[in-house]
Short mmCIF file of C-alpha atoms in Angstrom, two decimals:
data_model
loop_
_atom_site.label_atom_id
_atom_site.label_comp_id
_atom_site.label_asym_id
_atom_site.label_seq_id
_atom_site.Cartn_x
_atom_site.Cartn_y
_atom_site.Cartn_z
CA UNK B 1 142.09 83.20 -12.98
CA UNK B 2 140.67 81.88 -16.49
CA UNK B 3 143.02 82.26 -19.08
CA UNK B 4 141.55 84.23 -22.46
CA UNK B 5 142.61 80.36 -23.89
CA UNK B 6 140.38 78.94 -22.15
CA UNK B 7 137.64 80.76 -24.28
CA UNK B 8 138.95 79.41 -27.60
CA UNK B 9 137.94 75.70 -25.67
CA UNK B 10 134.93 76.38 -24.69
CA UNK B 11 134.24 78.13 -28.03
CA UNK B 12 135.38 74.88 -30.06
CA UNK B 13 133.88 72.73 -27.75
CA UNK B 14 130.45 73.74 -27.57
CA UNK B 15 127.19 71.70 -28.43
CA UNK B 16 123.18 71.60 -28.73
CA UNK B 17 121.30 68.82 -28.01
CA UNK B 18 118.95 68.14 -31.17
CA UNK B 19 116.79 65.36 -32.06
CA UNK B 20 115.94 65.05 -35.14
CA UNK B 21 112.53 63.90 -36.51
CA UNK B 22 111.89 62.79 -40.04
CA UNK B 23 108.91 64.60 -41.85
CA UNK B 24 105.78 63.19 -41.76
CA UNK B 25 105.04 63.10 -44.95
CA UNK B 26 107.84 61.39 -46.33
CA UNK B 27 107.31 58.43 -47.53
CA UNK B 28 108.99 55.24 -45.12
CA UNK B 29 108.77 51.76 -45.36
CA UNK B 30 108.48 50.94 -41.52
CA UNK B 31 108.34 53.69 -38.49
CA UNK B 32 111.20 56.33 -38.17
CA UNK B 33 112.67 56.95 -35.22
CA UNK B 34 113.83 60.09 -33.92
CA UNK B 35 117.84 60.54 -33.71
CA UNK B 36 119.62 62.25 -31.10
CA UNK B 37 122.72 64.27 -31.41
CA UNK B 38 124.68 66.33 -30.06
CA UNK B 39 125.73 69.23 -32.68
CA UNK B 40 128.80 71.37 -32.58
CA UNK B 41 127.87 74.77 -32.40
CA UNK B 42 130.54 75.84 -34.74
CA UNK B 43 130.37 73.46 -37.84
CA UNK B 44 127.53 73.32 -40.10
CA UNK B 45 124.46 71.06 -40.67
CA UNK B 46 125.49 69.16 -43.98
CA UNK B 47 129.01 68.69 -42.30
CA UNK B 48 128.02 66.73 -38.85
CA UNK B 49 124.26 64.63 -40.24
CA UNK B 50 125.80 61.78 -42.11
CA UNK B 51 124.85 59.60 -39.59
CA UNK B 52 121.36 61.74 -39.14
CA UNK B 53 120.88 60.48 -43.13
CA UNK B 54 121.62 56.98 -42.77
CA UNK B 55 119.44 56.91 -40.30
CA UNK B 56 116.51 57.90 -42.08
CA UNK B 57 117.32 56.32 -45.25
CA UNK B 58 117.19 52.46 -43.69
CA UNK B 59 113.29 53.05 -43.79
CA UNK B 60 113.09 54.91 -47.25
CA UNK B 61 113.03 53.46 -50.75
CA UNK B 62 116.34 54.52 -52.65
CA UNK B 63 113.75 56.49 -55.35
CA UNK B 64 112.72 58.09 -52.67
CA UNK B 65 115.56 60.08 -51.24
CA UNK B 66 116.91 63.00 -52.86
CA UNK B 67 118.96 66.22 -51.19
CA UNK B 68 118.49 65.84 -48.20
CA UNK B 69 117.50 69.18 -45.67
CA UNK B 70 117.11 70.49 -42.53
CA UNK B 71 113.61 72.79 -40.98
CA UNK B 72 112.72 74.27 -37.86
CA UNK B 73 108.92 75.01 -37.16
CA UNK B 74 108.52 75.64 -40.69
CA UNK B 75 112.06 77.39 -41.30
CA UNK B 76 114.44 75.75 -43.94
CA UNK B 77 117.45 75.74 -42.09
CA UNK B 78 120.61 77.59 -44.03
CA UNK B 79 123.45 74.80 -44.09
CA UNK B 80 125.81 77.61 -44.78
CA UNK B 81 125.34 79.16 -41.51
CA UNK B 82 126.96 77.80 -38.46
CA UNK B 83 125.03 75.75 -36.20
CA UNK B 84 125.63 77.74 -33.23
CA UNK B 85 124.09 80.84 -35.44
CA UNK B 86 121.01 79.33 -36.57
CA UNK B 87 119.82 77.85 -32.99
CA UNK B 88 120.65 81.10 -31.06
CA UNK B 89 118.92 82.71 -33.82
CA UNK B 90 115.89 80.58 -33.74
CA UNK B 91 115.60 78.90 -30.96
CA UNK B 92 117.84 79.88 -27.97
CA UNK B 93 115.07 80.51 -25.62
CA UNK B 94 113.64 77.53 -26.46
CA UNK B 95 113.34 74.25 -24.24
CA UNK B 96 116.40 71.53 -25.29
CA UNK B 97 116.49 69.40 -27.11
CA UNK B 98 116.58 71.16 -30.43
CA UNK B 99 114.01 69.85 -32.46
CA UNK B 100 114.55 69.73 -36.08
CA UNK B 101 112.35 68.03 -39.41
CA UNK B 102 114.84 66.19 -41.15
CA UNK B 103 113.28 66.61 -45.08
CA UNK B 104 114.35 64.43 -48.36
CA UNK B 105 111.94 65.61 -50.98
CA UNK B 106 110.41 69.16 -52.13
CA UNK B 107 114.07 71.07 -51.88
CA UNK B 108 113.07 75.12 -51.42
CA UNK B 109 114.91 76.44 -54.11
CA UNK B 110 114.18 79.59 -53.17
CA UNK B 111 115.56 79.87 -49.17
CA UNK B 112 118.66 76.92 -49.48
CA UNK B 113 121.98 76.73 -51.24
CA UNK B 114 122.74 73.15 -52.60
CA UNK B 115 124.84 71.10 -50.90
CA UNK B 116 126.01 67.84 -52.83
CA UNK B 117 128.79 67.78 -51.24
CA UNK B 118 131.75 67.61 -48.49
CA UNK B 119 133.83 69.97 -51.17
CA UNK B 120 130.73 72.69 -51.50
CA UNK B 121 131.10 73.47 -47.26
CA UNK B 122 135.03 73.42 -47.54
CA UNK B 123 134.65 75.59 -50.83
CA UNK B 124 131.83 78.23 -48.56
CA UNK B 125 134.54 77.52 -45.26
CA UNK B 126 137.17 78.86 -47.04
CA UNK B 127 135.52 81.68 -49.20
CA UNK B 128 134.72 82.85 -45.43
CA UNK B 129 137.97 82.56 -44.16
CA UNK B 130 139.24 84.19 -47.08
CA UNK B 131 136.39 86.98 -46.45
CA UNK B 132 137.43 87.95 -42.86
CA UNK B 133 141.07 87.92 -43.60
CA UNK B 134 140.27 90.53 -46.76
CA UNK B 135 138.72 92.93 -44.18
CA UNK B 136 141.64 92.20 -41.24
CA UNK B 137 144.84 92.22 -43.07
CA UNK B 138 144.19 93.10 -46.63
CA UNK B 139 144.31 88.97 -47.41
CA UNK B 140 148.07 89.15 -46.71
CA UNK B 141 148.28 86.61 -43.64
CA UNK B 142 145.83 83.66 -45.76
CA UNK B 143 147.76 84.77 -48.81
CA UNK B 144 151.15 84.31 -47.72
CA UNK B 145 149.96 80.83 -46.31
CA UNK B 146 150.82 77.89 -48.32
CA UNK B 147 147.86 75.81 -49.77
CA UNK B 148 148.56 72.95 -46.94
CA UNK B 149 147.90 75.36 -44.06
CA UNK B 150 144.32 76.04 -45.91
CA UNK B 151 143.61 72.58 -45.75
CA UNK B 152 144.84 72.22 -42.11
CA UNK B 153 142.21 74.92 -41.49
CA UNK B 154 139.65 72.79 -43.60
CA UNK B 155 140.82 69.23 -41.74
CA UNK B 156 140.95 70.63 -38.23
CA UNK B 157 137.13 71.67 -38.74
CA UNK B 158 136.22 68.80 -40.55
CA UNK B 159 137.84 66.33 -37.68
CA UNK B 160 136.98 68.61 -34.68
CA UNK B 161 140.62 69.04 -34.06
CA UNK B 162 141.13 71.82 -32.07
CA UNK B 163 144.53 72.23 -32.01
CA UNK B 164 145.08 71.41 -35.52
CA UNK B 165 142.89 74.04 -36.70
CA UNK B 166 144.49 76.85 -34.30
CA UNK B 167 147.84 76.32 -35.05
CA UNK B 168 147.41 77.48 -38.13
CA UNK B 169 144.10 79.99 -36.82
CA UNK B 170 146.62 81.81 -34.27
CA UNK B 171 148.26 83.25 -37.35
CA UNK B 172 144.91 84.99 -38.75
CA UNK B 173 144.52 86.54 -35.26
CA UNK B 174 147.78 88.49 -35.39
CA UNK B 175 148.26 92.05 -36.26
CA UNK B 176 151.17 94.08 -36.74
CA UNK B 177 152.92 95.03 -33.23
CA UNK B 178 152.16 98.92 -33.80
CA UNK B 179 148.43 98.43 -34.82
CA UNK B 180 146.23 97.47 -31.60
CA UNK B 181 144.39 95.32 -33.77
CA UNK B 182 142.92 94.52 -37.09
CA UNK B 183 142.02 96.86 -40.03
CA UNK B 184 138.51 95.96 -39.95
CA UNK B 185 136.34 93.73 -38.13
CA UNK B 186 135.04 90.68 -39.49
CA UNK B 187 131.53 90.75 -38.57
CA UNK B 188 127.17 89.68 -39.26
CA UNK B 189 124.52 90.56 -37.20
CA UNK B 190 121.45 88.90 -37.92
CA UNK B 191 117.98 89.13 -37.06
CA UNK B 192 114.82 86.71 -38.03
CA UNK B 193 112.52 89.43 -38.26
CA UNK B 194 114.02 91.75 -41.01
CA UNK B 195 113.72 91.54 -44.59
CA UNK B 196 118.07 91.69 -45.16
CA UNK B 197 120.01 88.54 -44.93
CA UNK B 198 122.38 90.20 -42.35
CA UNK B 199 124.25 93.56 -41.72
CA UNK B 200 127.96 93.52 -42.70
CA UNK B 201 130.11 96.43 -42.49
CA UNK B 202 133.46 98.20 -42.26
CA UNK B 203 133.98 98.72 -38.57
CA UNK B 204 137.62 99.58 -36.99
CA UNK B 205 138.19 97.80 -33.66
CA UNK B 206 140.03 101.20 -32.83
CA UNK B 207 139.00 104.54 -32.44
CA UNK B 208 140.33 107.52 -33.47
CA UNK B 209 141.54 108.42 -30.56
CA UNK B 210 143.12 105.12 -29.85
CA UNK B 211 140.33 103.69 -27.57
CA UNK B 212 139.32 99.85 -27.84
CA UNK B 213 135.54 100.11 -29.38
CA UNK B 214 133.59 98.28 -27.87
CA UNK B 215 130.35 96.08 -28.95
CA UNK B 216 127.87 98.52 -27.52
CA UNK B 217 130.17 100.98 -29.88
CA UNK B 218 129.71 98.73 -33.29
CA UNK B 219 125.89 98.14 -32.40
CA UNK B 220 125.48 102.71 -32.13
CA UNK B 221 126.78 102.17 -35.50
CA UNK B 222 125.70 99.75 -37.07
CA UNK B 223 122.39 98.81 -35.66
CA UNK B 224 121.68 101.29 -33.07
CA UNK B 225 118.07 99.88 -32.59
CA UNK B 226 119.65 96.69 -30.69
CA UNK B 227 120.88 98.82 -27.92
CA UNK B 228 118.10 99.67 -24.97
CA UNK B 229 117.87 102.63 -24.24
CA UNK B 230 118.67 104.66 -21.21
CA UNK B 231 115.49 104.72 -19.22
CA UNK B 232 113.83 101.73 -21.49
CA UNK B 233 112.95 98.59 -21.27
CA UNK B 234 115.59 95.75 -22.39
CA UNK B 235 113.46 94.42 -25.78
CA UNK B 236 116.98 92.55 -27.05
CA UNK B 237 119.44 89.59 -26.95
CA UNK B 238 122.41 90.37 -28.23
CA UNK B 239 123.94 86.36 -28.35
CA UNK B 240 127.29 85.20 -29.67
CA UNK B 241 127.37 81.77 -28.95
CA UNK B 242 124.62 81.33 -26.71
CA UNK B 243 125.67 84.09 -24.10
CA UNK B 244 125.37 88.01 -24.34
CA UNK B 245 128.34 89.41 -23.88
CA UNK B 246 129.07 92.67 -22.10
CA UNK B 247 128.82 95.55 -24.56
CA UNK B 248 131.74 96.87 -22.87
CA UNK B 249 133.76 94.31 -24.45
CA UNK B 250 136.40 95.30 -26.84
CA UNK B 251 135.66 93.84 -30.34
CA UNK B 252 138.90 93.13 -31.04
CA UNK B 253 138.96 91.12 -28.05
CA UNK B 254 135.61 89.27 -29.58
CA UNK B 255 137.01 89.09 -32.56
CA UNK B 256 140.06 87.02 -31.51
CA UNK B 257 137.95 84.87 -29.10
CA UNK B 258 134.60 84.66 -30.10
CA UNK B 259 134.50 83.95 -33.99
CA UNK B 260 133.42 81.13 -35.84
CA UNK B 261 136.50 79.18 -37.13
CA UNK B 262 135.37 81.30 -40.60
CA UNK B 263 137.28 83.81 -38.68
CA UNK B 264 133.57 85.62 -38.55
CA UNK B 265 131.42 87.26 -35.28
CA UNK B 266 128.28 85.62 -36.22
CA UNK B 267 125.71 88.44 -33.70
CA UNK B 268 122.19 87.42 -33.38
CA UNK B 269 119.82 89.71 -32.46
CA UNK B 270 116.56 87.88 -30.89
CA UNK B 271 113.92 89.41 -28.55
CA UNK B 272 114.52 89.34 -24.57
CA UNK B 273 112.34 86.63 -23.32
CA UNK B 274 109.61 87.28 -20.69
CA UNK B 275 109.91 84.64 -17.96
CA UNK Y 1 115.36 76.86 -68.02
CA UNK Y 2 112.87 79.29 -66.59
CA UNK Y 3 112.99 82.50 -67.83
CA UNK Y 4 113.46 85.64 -65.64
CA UNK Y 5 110.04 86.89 -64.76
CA UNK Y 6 111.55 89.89 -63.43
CA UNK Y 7 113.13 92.72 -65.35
CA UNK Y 8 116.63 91.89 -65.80
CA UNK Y 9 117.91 94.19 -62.73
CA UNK Y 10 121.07 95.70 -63.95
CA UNK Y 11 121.44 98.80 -66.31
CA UNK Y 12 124.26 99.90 -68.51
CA UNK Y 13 126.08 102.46 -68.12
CA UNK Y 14 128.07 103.68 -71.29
CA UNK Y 15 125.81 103.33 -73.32
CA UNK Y 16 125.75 99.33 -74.49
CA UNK Y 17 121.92 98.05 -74.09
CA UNK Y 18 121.89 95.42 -71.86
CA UNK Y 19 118.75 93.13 -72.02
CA UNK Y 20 116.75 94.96 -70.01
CA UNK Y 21 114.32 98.09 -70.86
CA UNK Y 22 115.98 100.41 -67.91
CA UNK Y 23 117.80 103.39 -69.07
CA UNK Y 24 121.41 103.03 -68.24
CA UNK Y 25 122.63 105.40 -65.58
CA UNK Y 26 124.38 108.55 -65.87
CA UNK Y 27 127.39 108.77 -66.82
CA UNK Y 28 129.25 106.65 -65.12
CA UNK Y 29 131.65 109.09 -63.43
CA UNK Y 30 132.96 107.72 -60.07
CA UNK Y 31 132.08 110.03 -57.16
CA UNK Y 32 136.25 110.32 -55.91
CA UNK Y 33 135.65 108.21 -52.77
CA UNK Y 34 139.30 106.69 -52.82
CA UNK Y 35 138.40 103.94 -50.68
CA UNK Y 36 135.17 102.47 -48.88
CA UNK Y 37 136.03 104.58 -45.45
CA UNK Y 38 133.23 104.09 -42.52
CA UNK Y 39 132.28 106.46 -40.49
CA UNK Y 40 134.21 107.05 -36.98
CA UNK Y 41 132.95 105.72 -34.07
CA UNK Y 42 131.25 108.90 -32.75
CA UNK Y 43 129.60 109.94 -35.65
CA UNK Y 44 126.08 111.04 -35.84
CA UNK Y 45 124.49 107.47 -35.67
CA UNK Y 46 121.53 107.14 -38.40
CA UNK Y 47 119.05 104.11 -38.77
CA UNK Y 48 119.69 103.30 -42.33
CA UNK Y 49 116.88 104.92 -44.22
CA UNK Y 50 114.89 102.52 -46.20
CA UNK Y 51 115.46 104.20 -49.97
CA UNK Y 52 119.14 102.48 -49.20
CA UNK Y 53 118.27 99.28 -50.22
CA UNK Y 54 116.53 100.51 -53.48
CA UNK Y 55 119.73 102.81 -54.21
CA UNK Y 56 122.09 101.09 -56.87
CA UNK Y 57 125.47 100.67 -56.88
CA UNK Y 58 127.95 100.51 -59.83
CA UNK Y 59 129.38 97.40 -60.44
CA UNK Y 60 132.41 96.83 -62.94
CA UNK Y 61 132.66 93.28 -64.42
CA UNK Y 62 135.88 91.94 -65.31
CA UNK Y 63 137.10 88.80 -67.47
CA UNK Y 64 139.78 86.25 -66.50
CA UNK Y 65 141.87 84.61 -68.59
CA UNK Y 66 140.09 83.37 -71.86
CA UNK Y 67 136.66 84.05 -69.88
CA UNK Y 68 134.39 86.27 -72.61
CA UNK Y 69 134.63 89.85 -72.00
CA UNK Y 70 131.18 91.21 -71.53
CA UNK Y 71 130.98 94.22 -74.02
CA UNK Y 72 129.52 96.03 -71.10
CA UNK Y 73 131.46 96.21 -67.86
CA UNK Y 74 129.95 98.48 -66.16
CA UNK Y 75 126.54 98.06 -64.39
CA UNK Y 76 124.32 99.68 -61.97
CA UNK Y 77 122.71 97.04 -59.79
CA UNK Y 78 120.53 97.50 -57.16
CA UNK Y 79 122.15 96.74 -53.73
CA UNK Y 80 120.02 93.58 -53.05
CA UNK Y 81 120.92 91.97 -55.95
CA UNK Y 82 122.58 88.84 -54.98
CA UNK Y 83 125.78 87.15 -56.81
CA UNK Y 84 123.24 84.39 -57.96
CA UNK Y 85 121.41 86.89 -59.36
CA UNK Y 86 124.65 88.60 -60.90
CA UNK Y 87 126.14 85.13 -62.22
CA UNK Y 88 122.90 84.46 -64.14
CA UNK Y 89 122.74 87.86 -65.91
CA UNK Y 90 126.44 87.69 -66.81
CA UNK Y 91 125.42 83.71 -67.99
CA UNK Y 92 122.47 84.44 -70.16
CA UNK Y 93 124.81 88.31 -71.31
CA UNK Y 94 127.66 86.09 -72.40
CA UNK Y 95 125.42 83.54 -73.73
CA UNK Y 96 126.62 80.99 -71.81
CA UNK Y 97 124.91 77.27 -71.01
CA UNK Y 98 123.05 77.27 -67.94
CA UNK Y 99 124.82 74.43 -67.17
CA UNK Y 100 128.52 76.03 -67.29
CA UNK Y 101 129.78 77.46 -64.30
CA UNK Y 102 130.90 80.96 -63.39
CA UNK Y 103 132.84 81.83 -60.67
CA UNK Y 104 132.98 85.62 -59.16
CA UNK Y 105 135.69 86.92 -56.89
CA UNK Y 106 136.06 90.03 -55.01
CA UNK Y 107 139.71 91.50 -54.54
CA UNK Y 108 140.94 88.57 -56.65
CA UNK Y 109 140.91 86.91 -53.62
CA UNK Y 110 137.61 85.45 -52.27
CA UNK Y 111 134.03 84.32 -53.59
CA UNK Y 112 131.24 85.19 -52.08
CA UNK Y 113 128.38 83.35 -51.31
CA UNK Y 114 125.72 83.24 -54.29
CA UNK Y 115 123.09 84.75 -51.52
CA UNK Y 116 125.86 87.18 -51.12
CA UNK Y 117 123.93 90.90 -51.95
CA UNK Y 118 126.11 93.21 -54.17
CA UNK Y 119 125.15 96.32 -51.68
CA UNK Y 120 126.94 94.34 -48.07
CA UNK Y 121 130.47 93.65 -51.01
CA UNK Y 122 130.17 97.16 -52.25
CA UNK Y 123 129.91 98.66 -48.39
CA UNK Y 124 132.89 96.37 -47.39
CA UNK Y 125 134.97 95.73 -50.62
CA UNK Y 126 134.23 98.79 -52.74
CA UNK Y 127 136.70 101.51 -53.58
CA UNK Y 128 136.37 104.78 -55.72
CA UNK Y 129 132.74 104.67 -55.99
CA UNK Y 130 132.74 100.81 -57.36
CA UNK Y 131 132.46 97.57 -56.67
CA UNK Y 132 135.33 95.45 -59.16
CA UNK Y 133 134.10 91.94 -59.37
CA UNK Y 134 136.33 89.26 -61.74
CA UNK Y 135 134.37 86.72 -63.27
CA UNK Y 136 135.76 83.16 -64.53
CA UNK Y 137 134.60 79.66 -65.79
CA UNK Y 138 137.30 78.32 -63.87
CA UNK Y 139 138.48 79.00 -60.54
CA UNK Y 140 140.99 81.37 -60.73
CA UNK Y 141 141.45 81.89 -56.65
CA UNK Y 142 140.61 78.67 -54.92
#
């Protein structure tokens, strides 16, 4: 029988296939070729593509190389989202590898956050860690955690050290022995086709009368338009790290299992494929 | 710098004039919500209606420690209103150089992303009626 453990592993473990293609128009002194990689599902872009820019850079001019970003047919890519997020979002149903325009010039302003550095992701990490715990224990558990354990958090990420990173993690997903779980949920469900970044809200992983809600239960109330109806047809995906889980699952089970080392559900919603 | 081609989004609401031409928002009472509660699971479920997003919210703006106090702390901004958004009106407000940095914080604990929008930290963070956000340009809480 699979240990609930063994979904942490698989979790932390899990990667996409992308290649990544330099942009035709920027300007190289000899061919680029494409680089493969495998990417970790739950780190982020700017974190994992050093070797992605050196890469291209050997057959650029110095002048030539500013920020460097990340696109997807056309789509800057948010380096502030994890990398499991954005390719379940965009292109889950999509054949592998994941292709994506590695840019150096013409930074949109408008759709990306800077990112100059290895400080600006663990400054975002954090801020989201520090986010979920707000909404699952009032901040108490991160704030009653020395400065050291933060970084441990930080490192373990940073290194891919999975058991670095949850033994100080396993402490964020306790709750007080007379509480079935946490005081809220940390949670964003995201869709490409709406106007709103994502939908964030308070949502109790218990019910008033003591049942476990489940997902189906935080999608009626939060998004009840992702949930097919009775008699309809299935026009929905509703992915958390590449799989759709049963919306009979607790979300306080998800929420100890299946977040983001930010501590975060990260939901996509994406339309049901026709084979 | 450019300038803001838009209105400047946020009105006053006891009676300072900020920047902008909008007329500052009754009031300013808080409607006695003591906390952000949500709804039970089993409530009547409702599709957000779309005059949400153009709803505001009331935002109150507070200093840390020798940060400027704005003369006006309390704002209506519209829910969509990102922190960005919020950082550069407090910036050009306080008269500050666009190079300077400003740092907001929710619960004195966390800051949000700049895309964050005001509306999502109101629905999650807010209590009696308001959103509390503490500005600083320093980091006060990592």
């Amino acid at each position: 029988m699979t240990d609930d453990k063994d979904v942490l592993r698989d979790v932390w473990f899990g990667r996409i296939p992308t290649c990544f293609t330099l942009y035709q128009d920027e300007i190289t002194e000899r061919e680029a070729e494409p680089y493969y990689l495998l990417l970790p599902r739950i780190s982020y872009l700017t974190l994992v593509t050093d070797k992605v820019k050196k890469h291209f850079q050997k057959v650029m001019r110095q002048e030539d190389v500013t920020e460097i970003w990340f696109e997807y047919e056309g789509t800057p890519l948010k380096w502030h989202f994890p990398i499991g997020l954005l390719f379940d979002l965009h292109a889950s149903n999509t054949a592998l590898p994941w292709n994506i325009t590695v840019h150096f010039k013409n930074f949109p302003e408008k759709d990306l956050l800077h990112c100059t550095s290895k400080d600006v992701i663990e400054a975002h990490f954090m801020a989201c860690v520090k986010e979920a715990d707000a909404l699952k224990h009032k901040s108490q558990v991160i704030n009653e955690m020395q400065k050291k354990d933060h970084k441990q958090l930080w490192m373990g990420l940073q290194n891919d050290k999975f058991d670095q990173f949850w033994a100080i993690n396993r402490k964020l997903m306790e709750y007080p022995p007379e509480d079935s779980g946490f005081r809220y949920i940390p949670f964003r469900i995201y869709q490409v086709t709406t106007e709103r970044p994502f939908i964030q809200k308070l949502f109790r992983p218990v019910a008033t009368n003591g049942q476990l809600n489940t997902l189906g239960d935080l999608l009626k109330e939060v998004y009840p338009a992702a949930i097919t109806p009775e008699d309809g047809e299935k026009k929905n995906q509703v992915m958390v790290h590449g799989i759709e889980p049963m919306l009979e699952t607790p979300v306080q089970w998800l929420s100890e299992h299946m977040s983001y080392p930010d501590n975060f559900l990260h939901i996509s919603i994406i339309p049901q494929p026709t084979d | 710098m450019a300038e803001v081609e838009e209105q400047l989004p946020l009105s006053p609401q006891d009676g300072g004039r900020g920047e902008c031409g909008e007329e500052p928002s009754d009031g300013g009472a808080a409607v006695g919500v003591a906390e952000a509660v949500p709804p039970s699971a089993g409530s009547p479920v409702t599709e957000e209606p779309a005059e949400d997003t153009k709803k505001k919210i009331d935002v109150l703006l507070k200093a840390v420690g020798d940060t400027p106090i704005m003369k006006t702390k309390k704002w209506s901004v519209e829910r969509t209103r990102t922190i960005q958004g919020l950082v550069d009106f407090i910036k050009k407000f306080l008269k500050l150089v666009a190079s300077e940095q400003l740092f907001i914080y929710v619960n004195q604990s966390f800051a949000p992303s700049p895309d964050q929008e005001v509306g999502t930290l109101y629905e999650c963070f807010g209590s009696d009626g308001k959103l509390v956000l503490h500005y600083c340009k320093s980091q006060a809480w990592g």
